[in-house]
């Protein structure tokens, strides 16, 4: 049986807004702590393994680069391979160029679950039965996931740099920090899109499927565009277009632009959720 909750929710919010928002963020971050550890350890250990494997090819990097010359240039550019003797380029091609495809699923799953998932479980009326305005439910989940995502990036960065120090690979802390920090806006943008879909639709599956389709679509646009001159003009449409942070540093214009898109999606999610009915 469907029950439509009152849109107005007037007269219920007697608690101070700042405290309820802070309580929601704090609670959600604590609930996500286990996921942060698992995601950070999984990606961080993979990155650490790639750092360690670099020591095995470092001595024969010149020969490997000569072998790579036999491959089509477009294919090498598609996967970001330029110099296997450079640890920064090696990690970009093996880890950080691909990491957003995996890490984006953390905010996508978490924020798709924030509204549509709670509706499917029949718990959202309990949440909104508290002195919690709708905009705080949306913003609080977004902020909590953004903080948790930053925590995952920190774990990945520490495991990567720590391994580089242990096995004596020339990889500066600044390079690693910029590489992992550059993952944050890309991943949180797809999470914000999932939040918007979660606010608009009543189905968690749609809130996951739409940003996932866009994530892989943008990756393919950039990858194929590197290999094909005919599609190169489409590459700026992809968030993967703007270079390798571990090699060239963070493009702060791009970083800020993607962050602003995520905030715009958050605003849209808030406006949409405030206007629609809730079904439990």
PDB file of C-alpha atoms in Angstrom:
ATOM      1  CA  UNK A   1       0.000   0.000   0.000  1.00  0.00           C
ATOM      2  CA  UNK A   2       1.357   3.429  -0.924  1.00  0.00           C
ATOM      3  CA  UNK A   3       1.285   6.334   1.436  1.00  0.00           C
ATOM      4  CA  UNK A   4       2.041   9.827   0.193  1.00  0.00           C
ATOM      5  CA  UNK A   5       3.753  11.952   2.794  1.00  0.00           C
ATOM      6  CA  UNK A   6       2.896  15.599   3.199  1.00  0.00           C
ATOM      7  CA  UNK A   7       5.162  17.813   1.156  1.00  0.00           C
ATOM      8  CA  UNK A   8       4.894  20.735   3.456  1.00  0.00           C
ATOM      9  CA  UNK A   9       6.382  19.165   6.576  1.00  0.00           C
ATOM     10  CA  UNK A  10       5.628  22.454   8.302  1.00  0.00           C
ATOM     11  CA  UNK A  11       5.942  22.966  11.964  1.00  0.00           C
ATOM     12  CA  UNK A  12       8.022  19.853  12.601  1.00  0.00           C
ATOM     13  CA  UNK A  13      11.527  21.251  12.396  1.00  0.00           C
ATOM     14  CA  UNK A  14      12.117  22.647  15.850  1.00  0.00           C
ATOM     15  CA  UNK A  15      15.743  21.540  16.201  1.00  0.00           C
ATOM     16  CA  UNK A  16      18.535  23.870  15.135  1.00  0.00           C
ATOM     17  CA  UNK A  17      19.265  23.104  11.435  1.00  0.00           C
ATOM     18  CA  UNK A  18      23.043  23.175  11.881  1.00  0.00           C
ATOM     19  CA  UNK A  19      22.959  20.542  14.621  1.00  0.00           C
ATOM     20  CA  UNK A  20      20.670  18.149  12.744  1.00  0.00           C
ATOM     21  CA  UNK A  21      22.801  18.410   9.607  1.00  0.00           C
ATOM     22  CA  UNK A  22      25.997  17.829  11.577  1.00  0.00           C
ATOM     23  CA  UNK A  23      24.425  14.850  13.355  1.00  0.00           C
ATOM     24  CA  UNK A  24      23.338  13.319  10.026  1.00  0.00           C
ATOM     25  CA  UNK A  25      26.777  13.792   8.451  1.00  0.00           C
ATOM     26  CA  UNK A  26      28.554  12.400  11.504  1.00  0.00           C
ATOM     27  CA  UNK A  27      26.263   9.375  11.713  1.00  0.00           C
ATOM     28  CA  UNK A  28      26.538   8.620   7.985  1.00  0.00           C
ATOM     29  CA  UNK A  29      30.332   8.908   7.996  1.00  0.00           C
ATOM     30  CA  UNK A  30      30.519   6.480  10.910  1.00  0.00           C
ATOM     31  CA  UNK A  31      28.228   4.055   9.098  1.00  0.00           C
ATOM     32  CA  UNK A  32      30.463   4.260   6.013  1.00  0.00           C
ATOM     33  CA  UNK A  33      33.734   3.771   7.913  1.00  0.00           C
ATOM     34  CA  UNK A  34      33.898   0.050   7.195  1.00  0.00           C
ATOM     35  CA  UNK A  35      33.364   0.710   3.497  1.00  0.00           C
ATOM     36  CA  UNK A  36      36.094   3.354   3.530  1.00  0.00           C
ATOM     37  CA  UNK A  37      38.553   0.853   5.004  1.00  0.00           C
ATOM     38  CA  UNK A  38      37.590  -1.901   2.538  1.00  0.00           C
ATOM     39  CA  UNK A  39      37.644   0.337  -0.554  1.00  0.00           C
ATOM     40  CA  UNK A  40      40.821   2.114   0.540  1.00  0.00           C
ATOM     41  CA  UNK A  41      42.620  -1.136   1.350  1.00  0.00           C
ATOM     42  CA  UNK A  42      41.537  -2.843  -1.891  1.00  0.00           C
ATOM     43  CA  UNK A  43      42.552  -0.010  -4.209  1.00  0.00           C
ATOM     44  CA  UNK A  44      45.561   0.919  -2.082  1.00  0.00           C
ATOM     45  CA  UNK A  45      46.950  -2.625  -2.044  1.00  0.00           C
ATOM     46  CA  UNK A  46      46.468  -2.899  -5.795  1.00  0.00           C
ATOM     47  CA  UNK A  47      48.324   0.389  -6.271  1.00  0.00           C
ATOM     48  CA  UNK A  48      51.046  -0.753  -3.852  1.00  0.00           C
ATOM     49  CA  UNK A  49      51.417  -3.980  -5.847  1.00  0.00           C
ATOM     50  CA  UNK A  50      51.893  -1.962  -9.029  1.00  0.00           C
ATOM     51  CA  UNK A  51      54.560   0.151  -7.320  1.00  0.00           C
ATOM     52  CA  UNK A  52      56.351  -3.000  -6.210  1.00  0.00           C
ATOM     53  CA  UNK A  53      56.073  -4.520  -9.700  1.00  0.00           C
ATOM     54  CA  UNK A  54      57.793  -1.471 -11.161  1.00  0.00           C
ATOM     55  CA  UNK A  55      61.055  -2.595  -9.558  1.00  0.00           C
ATOM     56  CA  UNK A  56      60.892  -5.789 -11.661  1.00  0.00           C
ATOM     57  CA  UNK A  57      60.723  -3.916 -14.987  1.00  0.00           C
ATOM     58  CA  UNK A  58      62.787  -0.848 -14.096  1.00  0.00           C
ATOM     59  CA  UNK A  59      66.061  -2.410 -15.241  1.00  0.00           C
ATOM     60  CA  UNK A  60      64.656  -3.497 -18.599  1.00  0.00           C
ATOM     61  CA  UNK A  61      62.538  -0.408 -19.249  1.00  0.00           C
ATOM     62  CA  UNK A  62      64.547   0.614 -22.333  1.00  0.00           C
ATOM     63  CA  UNK A  63      64.017  -2.766 -23.985  1.00  0.00           C
ATOM     64  CA  UNK A  64      60.310  -2.703 -23.116  1.00  0.00           C
ATOM     65  CA  UNK A  65      59.938   0.785 -24.575  1.00  0.00           C
ATOM     66  CA  UNK A  66      61.583  -0.444 -27.791  1.00  0.00           C
ATOM     67  CA  UNK A  67      59.086  -3.307 -27.938  1.00  0.00           C
ATOM     68  CA  UNK A  68      56.224  -0.852 -27.425  1.00  0.00           C
ATOM     69  CA  UNK A  69      57.332   1.051 -30.523  1.00  0.00           C
ATOM     70  CA  UNK A  70      56.009  -1.874 -32.569  1.00  0.00           C
ATOM     71  CA  UNK A  71      52.489  -1.217 -31.250  1.00  0.00           C
ATOM     72  CA  UNK A  72      50.215   1.343 -32.923  1.00  0.00           C
ATOM     73  CA  UNK A  73      50.821   4.781 -31.454  1.00  0.00           C
ATOM     74  CA  UNK A  74      47.109   5.377 -31.059  1.00  0.00           C
ATOM     75  CA  UNK A  75      46.689   2.281 -28.921  1.00  0.00           C
ATOM     76  CA  UNK A  76      49.505   3.334 -26.582  1.00  0.00           C
ATOM     77  CA  UNK A  77      48.052   6.827 -26.286  1.00  0.00           C
ATOM     78  CA  UNK A  78      44.630   5.346 -25.553  1.00  0.00           C
ATOM     79  CA  UNK A  79      45.986   3.691 -22.429  1.00  0.00           C
ATOM     80  CA  UNK A  80      48.333   6.520 -21.463  1.00  0.00           C
ATOM     81  CA  UNK A  81      51.568   4.559 -21.996  1.00  0.00           C
ATOM     82  CA  UNK A  82      54.518   6.778 -22.919  1.00  0.00           C
ATOM     83  CA  UNK A  83      57.537   5.640 -20.892  1.00  0.00           C
ATOM     84  CA  UNK A  84      57.599   2.465 -18.798  1.00  0.00           C
ATOM     85  CA  UNK A  85      60.844   3.629 -17.215  1.00  0.00           C
ATOM     86  CA  UNK A  86      59.029   6.509 -15.548  1.00  0.00           C
ATOM     87  CA  UNK A  87      57.258   5.377 -12.344  1.00  0.00           C
ATOM     88  CA  UNK A  88      54.721   8.211 -12.624  1.00  0.00           C
ATOM     89  CA  UNK A  89      53.689   7.212 -16.162  1.00  0.00           C
ATOM     90  CA  UNK A  90      53.700   3.532 -15.208  1.00  0.00           C
ATOM     91  CA  UNK A  91      51.315   4.166 -12.297  1.00  0.00           C
ATOM     92  CA  UNK A  92      49.091   6.388 -14.421  1.00  0.00           C
ATOM     93  CA  UNK A  93      48.701   3.693 -17.071  1.00  0.00           C
ATOM     94  CA  UNK A  94      48.267   0.857 -14.580  1.00  0.00           C
ATOM     95  CA  UNK A  95      46.394   2.526 -11.687  1.00  0.00           C
ATOM     96  CA  UNK A  96      45.276   6.123 -11.724  1.00  0.00           C
ATOM     97  CA  UNK A  97      44.023   6.236 -15.314  1.00  0.00           C
ATOM     98  CA  UNK A  98      41.643   3.395 -14.496  1.00  0.00           C
ATOM     99  CA  UNK A  99      40.912   4.029 -10.805  1.00  0.00           C
ATOM    100  CA  UNK A 100      37.866   6.316 -11.379  1.00  0.00           C
ATOM    101  CA  UNK A 101      36.082   3.443 -13.120  1.00  0.00           C
ATOM    102  CA  UNK A 102      36.179   1.483  -9.870  1.00  0.00           C
ATOM    103  CA  UNK A 103      36.184   4.186  -7.211  1.00  0.00           C
ATOM    104  CA  UNK A 104      33.194   6.042  -8.678  1.00  0.00           C
ATOM    105  CA  UNK A 105      31.014   3.132  -7.609  1.00  0.00           C
ATOM    106  CA  UNK A 106      31.495   4.025  -3.950  1.00  0.00           C
ATOM    107  CA  UNK A 107      29.637   7.382  -4.208  1.00  0.00           C
ATOM    108  CA  UNK A 108      27.248   6.045  -6.868  1.00  0.00           C
ATOM    109  CA  UNK A 109      26.071   3.173  -4.678  1.00  0.00           C
ATOM    110  CA  UNK A 110      26.014   5.233  -1.478  1.00  0.00           C
ATOM    111  CA  UNK A 111      24.079   8.183  -2.903  1.00  0.00           C
ATOM    112  CA  UNK A 112      21.692   6.072  -4.983  1.00  0.00           C
ATOM    113  CA  UNK A 113      20.842   4.392  -1.706  1.00  0.00           C
ATOM    114  CA  UNK A 114      20.299   7.693   0.146  1.00  0.00           C
ATOM    115  CA  UNK A 115      16.764   8.406  -1.116  1.00  0.00           C
ATOM    116  CA  UNK A 116      15.485   5.808  -3.603  1.00  0.00           C
ATOM    117  CA  UNK A 117      17.086   3.013  -1.603  1.00  0.00           C
ATOM    118  CA  UNK A 118      15.445   4.241   1.595  1.00  0.00           C
ATOM    119  CA  UNK A 119      12.115   4.421  -0.231  1.00  0.00           C
ATOM    120  CA  UNK A 120      12.443   0.832  -1.433  1.00  0.00           C
ATOM    121  CA  UNK A 121      13.286  -0.308   2.102  1.00  0.00           C
ATOM    122  CA  UNK A 122      10.331   1.662   3.488  1.00  0.00           C
ATOM    123  CA  UNK A 123      12.510   3.605   5.941  1.00  0.00           C
ATOM    124  CA  UNK A 124      12.459   7.088   4.456  1.00  0.00           C
ATOM    125  CA  UNK A 125       9.261   8.061   6.287  1.00  0.00           C
ATOM    126  CA  UNK A 126      11.063   7.257   9.549  1.00  0.00           C
ATOM    127  CA  UNK A 127      13.920   9.576   8.567  1.00  0.00           C
ATOM    128  CA  UNK A 128      11.609  12.406   7.579  1.00  0.00           C
ATOM    129  CA  UNK A 129       9.529  11.833  10.692  1.00  0.00           C
ATOM    130  CA  UNK A 130      12.443  13.345  12.626  1.00  0.00           C
ATOM    131  CA  UNK A 131      13.081  17.108  12.710  1.00  0.00           C
ATOM    132  CA  UNK A 132      15.077  16.785   9.481  1.00  0.00           C
ATOM    133  CA  UNK A 133      14.257  19.046   6.504  1.00  0.00           C
ATOM    134  CA  UNK A 134      14.427  17.388   3.136  1.00  0.00           C
ATOM    135  CA  UNK A 135      17.310  19.548   1.936  1.00  0.00           C
ATOM    136  CA  UNK A 136      19.393  18.365   4.886  1.00  0.00           C
ATOM    137  CA  UNK A 137      18.766  14.730   4.014  1.00  0.00           C
ATOM    138  CA  UNK A 138      20.124  15.390   0.523  1.00  0.00           C
ATOM    139  CA  UNK A 139      23.004  17.676   1.510  1.00  0.00           C
ATOM    140  CA  UNK A 140      23.979  15.628   4.557  1.00  0.00           C
ATOM    141  CA  UNK A 141      24.342  12.421   2.561  1.00  0.00           C
ATOM    142  CA  UNK A 142      26.351  14.218  -0.119  1.00  0.00           C
ATOM    143  CA  UNK A 143      28.756  15.788   2.397  1.00  0.00           C
ATOM    144  CA  UNK A 144      29.185  12.485   4.255  1.00  0.00           C
ATOM    145  CA  UNK A 145      30.006  10.597   1.055  1.00  0.00           C
ATOM    146  CA  UNK A 146      32.380  13.377  -0.050  1.00  0.00           C
ATOM    147  CA  UNK A 147      34.247  13.091   3.269  1.00  0.00           C
ATOM    148  CA  UNK A 148      34.323   9.285   3.095  1.00  0.00           C
ATOM    149  CA  UNK A 149      35.579   9.423  -0.494  1.00  0.00           C
ATOM    150  CA  UNK A 150      38.386  11.727   0.603  1.00  0.00           C
ATOM    151  CA  UNK A 151      39.230   9.178   3.295  1.00  0.00           C
ATOM    152  CA  UNK A 152      39.490   6.408   0.681  1.00  0.00           C
ATOM    153  CA  UNK A 153      41.793   8.588  -1.438  1.00  0.00           C
ATOM    154  CA  UNK A 154      43.967   9.216   1.623  1.00  0.00           C
ATOM    155  CA  UNK A 155      44.302   5.482   2.345  1.00  0.00           C
ATOM    156  CA  UNK A 156      45.191   4.770  -1.297  1.00  0.00           C
ATOM    157  CA  UNK A 157      47.757   7.560  -1.312  1.00  0.00           C
ATOM    158  CA  UNK A 158      49.433   6.452   1.912  1.00  0.00           C
ATOM    159  CA  UNK A 159      49.697   2.810   0.796  1.00  0.00           C
ATOM    160  CA  UNK A 160      51.052   3.873  -2.597  1.00  0.00           C
ATOM    161  CA  UNK A 161      53.654   6.298  -1.276  1.00  0.00           C
ATOM    162  CA  UNK A 162      54.601   4.072   1.659  1.00  0.00           C
ATOM    163  CA  UNK A 163      55.329   1.182  -0.710  1.00  0.00           C
ATOM    164  CA  UNK A 164      57.377   3.463  -2.964  1.00  0.00           C
ATOM    165  CA  UNK A 165      59.513   4.436   0.019  1.00  0.00           C
ATOM    166  CA  UNK A 166      59.938   0.796   1.118  1.00  0.00           C
ATOM    167  CA  UNK A 167      61.014  -0.515  -2.313  1.00  0.00           C
ATOM    168  CA  UNK A 168      63.017   2.622  -3.190  1.00  0.00           C
ATOM    169  CA  UNK A 169      60.953   3.783  -6.168  1.00  0.00           C
ATOM    170  CA  UNK A 170      61.452   7.452  -7.043  1.00  0.00           C
ATOM    171  CA  UNK A 171      57.943   8.691  -6.438  1.00  0.00           C
ATOM    172  CA  UNK A 172      57.460  11.973  -4.604  1.00  0.00           C
ATOM    173  CA  UNK A 173      54.750  12.410  -1.982  1.00  0.00           C
ATOM    174  CA  UNK A 174      53.479  15.428  -3.937  1.00  0.00           C
ATOM    175  CA  UNK A 175      52.996  13.322  -7.086  1.00  0.00           C
ATOM    176  CA  UNK A 176      51.034  10.672  -5.202  1.00  0.00           C
ATOM    177  CA  UNK A 177      48.969  13.271  -3.333  1.00  0.00           C
ATOM    178  CA  UNK A 178      47.985  15.016  -6.564  1.00  0.00           C
ATOM    179  CA  UNK A 179      47.155  11.692  -8.227  1.00  0.00           C
ATOM    180  CA  UNK A 180      44.742  10.565  -5.504  1.00  0.00           C
ATOM    181  CA  UNK A 181      43.286  14.042  -4.931  1.00  0.00           C
ATOM    182  CA  UNK A 182      42.486  14.267  -8.637  1.00  0.00           C
ATOM    183  CA  UNK A 183      40.248  11.211  -8.298  1.00  0.00           C
ATOM    184  CA  UNK A 184      37.925  13.012  -5.874  1.00  0.00           C
ATOM    185  CA  UNK A 185      36.025  15.455  -8.152  1.00  0.00           C
ATOM    186  CA  UNK A 186      35.492  12.885 -10.910  1.00  0.00           C
ATOM    187  CA  UNK A 187      34.081  10.287  -8.529  1.00  0.00           C
ATOM    188  CA  UNK A 188      31.946  12.704  -6.506  1.00  0.00           C
ATOM    189  CA  UNK A 189      30.459  14.141  -9.709  1.00  0.00           C
ATOM    190  CA  UNK A 190      29.095  10.721 -10.699  1.00  0.00           C
ATOM    191  CA  UNK A 191      27.919  10.283  -7.122  1.00  0.00           C
ATOM    192  CA  UNK A 192      26.059  13.600  -7.328  1.00  0.00           C
ATOM    193  CA  UNK A 193      24.397  12.424 -10.541  1.00  0.00           C
ATOM    194  CA  UNK A 194      23.324   9.248  -8.725  1.00  0.00           C
ATOM    195  CA  UNK A 195      21.906  11.434  -5.938  1.00  0.00           C
ATOM    196  CA  UNK A 196      19.928  13.473  -8.482  1.00  0.00           C
ATOM    197  CA  UNK A 197      18.563  10.277 -10.042  1.00  0.00           C
ATOM    198  CA  UNK A 198      17.782   8.953  -6.572  1.00  0.00           C
ATOM    199  CA  UNK A 199      15.849  12.145  -5.813  1.00  0.00           C
ATOM    200  CA  UNK A 200      13.986  12.062  -9.132  1.00  0.00           C
ATOM    201  CA  UNK A 201      13.163   8.372  -9.508  1.00  0.00           C
ATOM    202  CA  UNK A 202      11.685   5.939  -7.037  1.00  0.00           C
ATOM    203  CA  UNK A 203      14.018   3.117  -8.118  1.00  0.00           C
ATOM    204  CA  UNK A 204      17.544   2.607  -6.807  1.00  0.00           C
ATOM    205  CA  UNK A 205      18.428   0.555  -9.885  1.00  0.00           C
ATOM    206  CA  UNK A 206      17.873   3.540 -12.187  1.00  0.00           C
ATOM    207  CA  UNK A 207      19.880   5.788  -9.880  1.00  0.00           C
ATOM    208  CA  UNK A 208      22.805   3.387 -10.289  1.00  0.00           C
ATOM    209  CA  UNK A 209      22.403   2.547 -13.978  1.00  0.00           C
ATOM    210  CA  UNK A 210      22.292   6.104 -15.371  1.00  0.00           C
ATOM    211  CA  UNK A 211      25.563   7.420 -13.830  1.00  0.00           C
ATOM    212  CA  UNK A 212      27.246   4.063 -14.527  1.00  0.00           C
ATOM    213  CA  UNK A 213      26.321   4.330 -18.213  1.00  0.00           C
ATOM    214  CA  UNK A 214      27.653   7.904 -18.325  1.00  0.00           C
ATOM    215  CA  UNK A 215      30.846   6.903 -16.452  1.00  0.00           C
ATOM    216  CA  UNK A 216      31.814   4.196 -18.940  1.00  0.00           C
ATOM    217  CA  UNK A 217      30.555   6.255 -21.864  1.00  0.00           C
ATOM    218  CA  UNK A 218      32.855   9.149 -20.984  1.00  0.00           C
ATOM    219  CA  UNK A 219      35.779   6.783 -20.474  1.00  0.00           C
ATOM    220  CA  UNK A 220      35.222   5.224 -23.895  1.00  0.00           C
ATOM    221  CA  UNK A 221      34.899   8.642 -25.541  1.00  0.00           C
ATOM    222  CA  UNK A 222      38.280   9.674 -24.153  1.00  0.00           C
ATOM    223  CA  UNK A 223      39.985   6.320 -24.827  1.00  0.00           C
ATOM    224  CA  UNK A 224      38.727   5.944 -28.398  1.00  0.00           C
ATOM    225  CA  UNK A 225      39.349   9.639 -29.024  1.00  0.00           C
ATOM    226  CA  UNK A 226      43.017   9.157 -28.162  1.00  0.00           C
ATOM    227  CA  UNK A 227      43.305   6.363 -30.713  1.00  0.00           C
ATOM    228  CA  UNK A 228      41.166   7.886 -33.473  1.00  0.00           C
ATOM    229  CA  UNK A 229      41.632  11.341 -34.935  1.00  0.00           C
ATOM    230  CA  UNK A 230      38.036  11.259 -36.177  1.00  0.00           C
ATOM    231  CA  UNK A 231      36.730  11.199 -32.591  1.00  0.00           C
ATOM    232  CA  UNK A 232      39.386  13.401 -30.991  1.00  0.00           C
ATOM    233  CA  UNK A 233      37.111  16.458 -31.042  1.00  0.00           C
ATOM    234  CA  UNK A 234      34.702  14.632 -28.700  1.00  0.00           C
ATOM    235  CA  UNK A 235      37.310  14.121 -25.958  1.00  0.00           C
ATOM    236  CA  UNK A 236      36.738  17.462 -24.148  1.00  0.00           C
ATOM    237  CA  UNK A 237      33.216  16.201 -23.345  1.00  0.00           C
ATOM    238  CA  UNK A 238      34.766  13.566 -21.081  1.00  0.00           C
ATOM    239  CA  UNK A 239      35.940  14.176 -17.516  1.00  0.00           C
ATOM    240  CA  UNK A 240      38.852  11.825 -18.311  1.00  0.00           C
ATOM    241  CA  UNK A 241      40.227  14.210 -20.937  1.00  0.00           C
ATOM    242  CA  UNK A 242      42.316  16.530 -18.825  1.00  0.00           C
ATOM    243  CA  UNK A 243      45.630  14.727 -18.443  1.00  0.00           C
ATOM    244  CA  UNK A 244      47.575  12.809 -15.821  1.00  0.00           C
ATOM    245  CA  UNK A 245      47.827  14.474 -12.417  1.00  0.00           C
ATOM    246  CA  UNK A 246      50.632  12.180 -11.223  1.00  0.00           C
ATOM    247  CA  UNK A 247      52.775  13.267 -14.193  1.00  0.00           C
ATOM    248  CA  UNK A 248      51.706  16.855 -14.855  1.00  0.00           C
ATOM    249  CA  UNK A 249      50.071  17.954 -11.611  1.00  0.00           C
ATOM    250  CA  UNK A 250      46.440  18.856 -11.057  1.00  0.00           C
ATOM    251  CA  UNK A 251      44.679  20.967 -13.661  1.00  0.00           C
ATOM    252  CA  UNK A 252      42.929  23.222 -11.151  1.00  0.00           C
ATOM    253  CA  UNK A 253      40.612  24.731 -13.761  1.00  0.00           C
ATOM    254  CA  UNK A 254      39.364  21.279 -14.643  1.00  0.00           C
ATOM    255  CA  UNK A 255      39.284  20.286 -10.975  1.00  0.00           C
ATOM    256  CA  UNK A 256      37.177  23.303 -10.062  1.00  0.00           C
ATOM    257  CA  UNK A 257      34.863  22.866 -13.054  1.00  0.00           C
ATOM    258  CA  UNK A 258      34.062  19.243 -12.203  1.00  0.00           C
ATOM    259  CA  UNK A 259      33.508  20.182  -8.555  1.00  0.00           C
ATOM    260  CA  UNK A 260      31.091  22.940  -9.588  1.00  0.00           C
ATOM    261  CA  UNK A 261      29.177  20.476 -11.784  1.00  0.00           C
ATOM    262  CA  UNK A 262      28.871  18.161  -8.773  1.00  0.00           C
ATOM    263  CA  UNK A 263      27.552  21.026  -6.636  1.00  0.00           C
ATOM    264  CA  UNK A 264      25.074  21.984  -9.366  1.00  0.00           C
ATOM    265  CA  UNK A 265      23.805  18.390  -9.458  1.00  0.00           C
ATOM    266  CA  UNK A 266      23.490  18.506  -5.664  1.00  0.00           C
ATOM    267  CA  UNK A 267      21.392  21.680  -5.912  1.00  0.00           C
ATOM    268  CA  UNK A 268      19.162  20.107  -8.548  1.00  0.00           C
ATOM    269  CA  UNK A 269      18.742  16.990  -6.395  1.00  0.00           C
ATOM    270  CA  UNK A 270      17.703  19.165  -3.456  1.00  0.00           C
ATOM    271  CA  UNK A 271      15.141  21.093  -5.516  1.00  0.00           C
ATOM    272  CA  UNK A 272      13.704  17.942  -7.094  1.00  0.00           C
ATOM    273  CA  UNK A 273      13.382  16.097  -3.797  1.00  0.00           C
ATOM    274  CA  UNK A 274      11.673  19.037  -2.091  1.00  0.00           C
ATOM    275  CA  UNK A 275       8.933  19.035  -4.731  1.00  0.00           C
ATOM    276  CA  UNK A 276       8.072  15.384  -5.156  1.00  0.00           C
ATOM    277  CA  UNK A 277       5.956  12.987  -3.150  1.00  0.00           C
ATOM    278  CA  UNK A 278       7.387  10.137  -1.109  1.00  0.00           C
ATOM    279  CA  UNK A 279       5.964   6.635  -1.485  1.00  0.00           C
ATOM    280  CA  UNK A 280       6.488   3.997   1.171  1.00  0.00           C
TER     281      UNK A 280
END
